[in-house]
Amino acid sequence: MAGVNSPRQGAYTALAYVTLIIISIFCLLPFVWMALASVDSNAQLFLKWPDSWTFDNYIRVFATENGTRWFANSLFTVLSATILVVIISGLGGYALSRSKAWWKQPFLYGILLIRVLPSTALLVPLYKILLTANNGMGSLVRPLAGENYRAIMQMVGFIDGYLGLIIVLATGQLPLALWIMKVFFDGVPKDYEEAAILDGATLVQRIHRVLIPLALPGLAAAGLFAFMSAWGDFLLPLILLSSPELQTLPIGLFRAFLRVNEIDYGLLAAIATIYLIPAVIAFSFARRYLVQTFSGGVKG
């Protein structure tokens, strides 16, 4: 019986591998085109080998375009939102895991609803709330800032300011991060904390020496998801930012695509490649923790 089924099983296995290879090639082709077009002096819409190799497209991103500012704005806002998400989700996930309050489950499903709702449906009320908060912040800053009012509002403003974008990005990623950390802490035995208490450790010492080292895989996973999602967000920066000096990398890519009559595929491919690099680096660093988190976390 095994001999009869073996050739058929081998054929199914071979078919599965061939299908996976075809799908992988199909998924990789856009990245291959992007990498080749970014170093092609005459990049076209279709995939082709470069006529001549050049790094002028990358030089133009930073020399003639505002690429350095775009990249710095994206990195600052996304990293700030990610750090905020990691801190709040770590503390909140621990509290939700250890709490036995009756409202815990309704609260968890309630915050998950924020993630389920499409962001476009929330744009109008969200913008109205941020606009009201921005007007209030402006009334506080104007008497103190004087001539520096605009520069300060670009930092602490809720509309056309870093602070508003950071808070909104963090808020959008927080529900999933809270769920990840809550589930992760559910798998962390309480014995570690009890042993630290018996040794006379204070709350700060328990957090610093016990909880944070144990929670690193979960924090890395939550931070990775937050970073990747916030880094790829296009709609919120487009709606909330209007000043050219505040534009992020996806907005810069969008503007570069629209402002010319003839599309410069080499420049767009170079910007897209630069846009891709931080996400790849973040995944490379967090991959080990990500696997550990979703393969069972900490075992006691």
mmCIF file of N, CA and C in Angstrom, residues 21-34:
data_model
loop_
_atom_site.group_PDB
_atom_site.id
_atom_site.type_symbol
_atom_site.label_atom_id
_atom_site.label_comp_id
_atom_site.label_asym_id
_atom_site.label_seq_id
_atom_site.Cartn_x
_atom_site.Cartn_y
_atom_site.Cartn_z
ATOM 1 N N ILE A 21 7.594 27.613 -6.303
ATOM 2 C CA ILE A 21 8.664 28.288 -7.053
ATOM 3 C C ILE A 21 8.075 29.317 -8.008
ATOM 4 N N ILE A 22 7.002 28.951 -8.691
ATOM 5 C CA ILE A 22 6.362 29.880 -9.632
ATOM 6 C C ILE A 22 5.820 31.103 -8.894
ATOM 7 N N ILE A 23 5.161 30.865 -7.755
ATOM 8 C CA ILE A 23 4.623 31.977 -6.969
ATOM 9 C C ILE A 23 5.749 32.873 -6.459
ATOM 10 N N SER A 24 6.848 32.254 -6.008
ATOM 11 C CA SER A 24 7.987 33.024 -5.500
ATOM 12 C C SER A 24 8.595 33.899 -6.587
ATOM 13 N N ILE A 25 8.750 33.327 -7.789
ATOM 14 C CA ILE A 25 9.293 34.111 -8.899
ATOM 15 C C ILE A 25 8.364 35.277 -9.232
ATOM 16 N N PHE A 26 7.063 35.007 -9.235
ATOM 17 C CA PHE A 26 6.083 36.054 -9.538
ATOM 18 C C PHE A 26 6.163 37.182 -8.510
ATOM 19 N N CYS A 27 6.345 36.817 -7.218
ATOM 20 C CA CYS A 27 6.422 37.828 -6.162
ATOM 21 C C CYS A 27 7.738 38.588 -6.200
ATOM 22 N N LEU A 28 8.817 37.932 -6.650
ATOM 23 C CA LEU A 28 10.135 38.569 -6.651
ATOM 24 C C LEU A 28 10.353 39.489 -7.846
ATOM 25 N N LEU A 29 9.608 39.287 -8.922
ATOM 26 C CA LEU A 29 9.845 40.069 -10.144
ATOM 27 C C LEU A 29 9.745 41.578 -9.925
ATOM 28 N N PRO A 30 8.754 42.099 -9.187
ATOM 29 C CA PRO A 30 8.725 43.561 -8.959
ATOM 30 C C PRO A 30 9.971 44.079 -8.252
ATOM 31 N N PHE A 31 10.500 43.295 -7.308
ATOM 32 C CA PHE A 31 11.701 43.720 -6.595
ATOM 33 C C PHE A 31 12.930 43.667 -7.512
ATOM 34 N N VAL A 32 12.968 42.675 -8.392
ATOM 35 C CA VAL A 32 14.070 42.596 -9.351
ATOM 36 C C VAL A 32 14.021 43.787 -10.297
ATOM 37 N N TRP A 33 12.813 44.108 -10.796
ATOM 38 C CA TRP A 33 12.684 45.282 -11.670
ATOM 39 C C TRP A 33 13.108 46.549 -10.938
ATOM 40 N N MET A 34 12.686 46.704 -9.689
ATOM 41 C CA MET A 34 13.009 47.899 -8.920
ATOM 42 C C MET A 34 14.521 48.038 -8.734
#
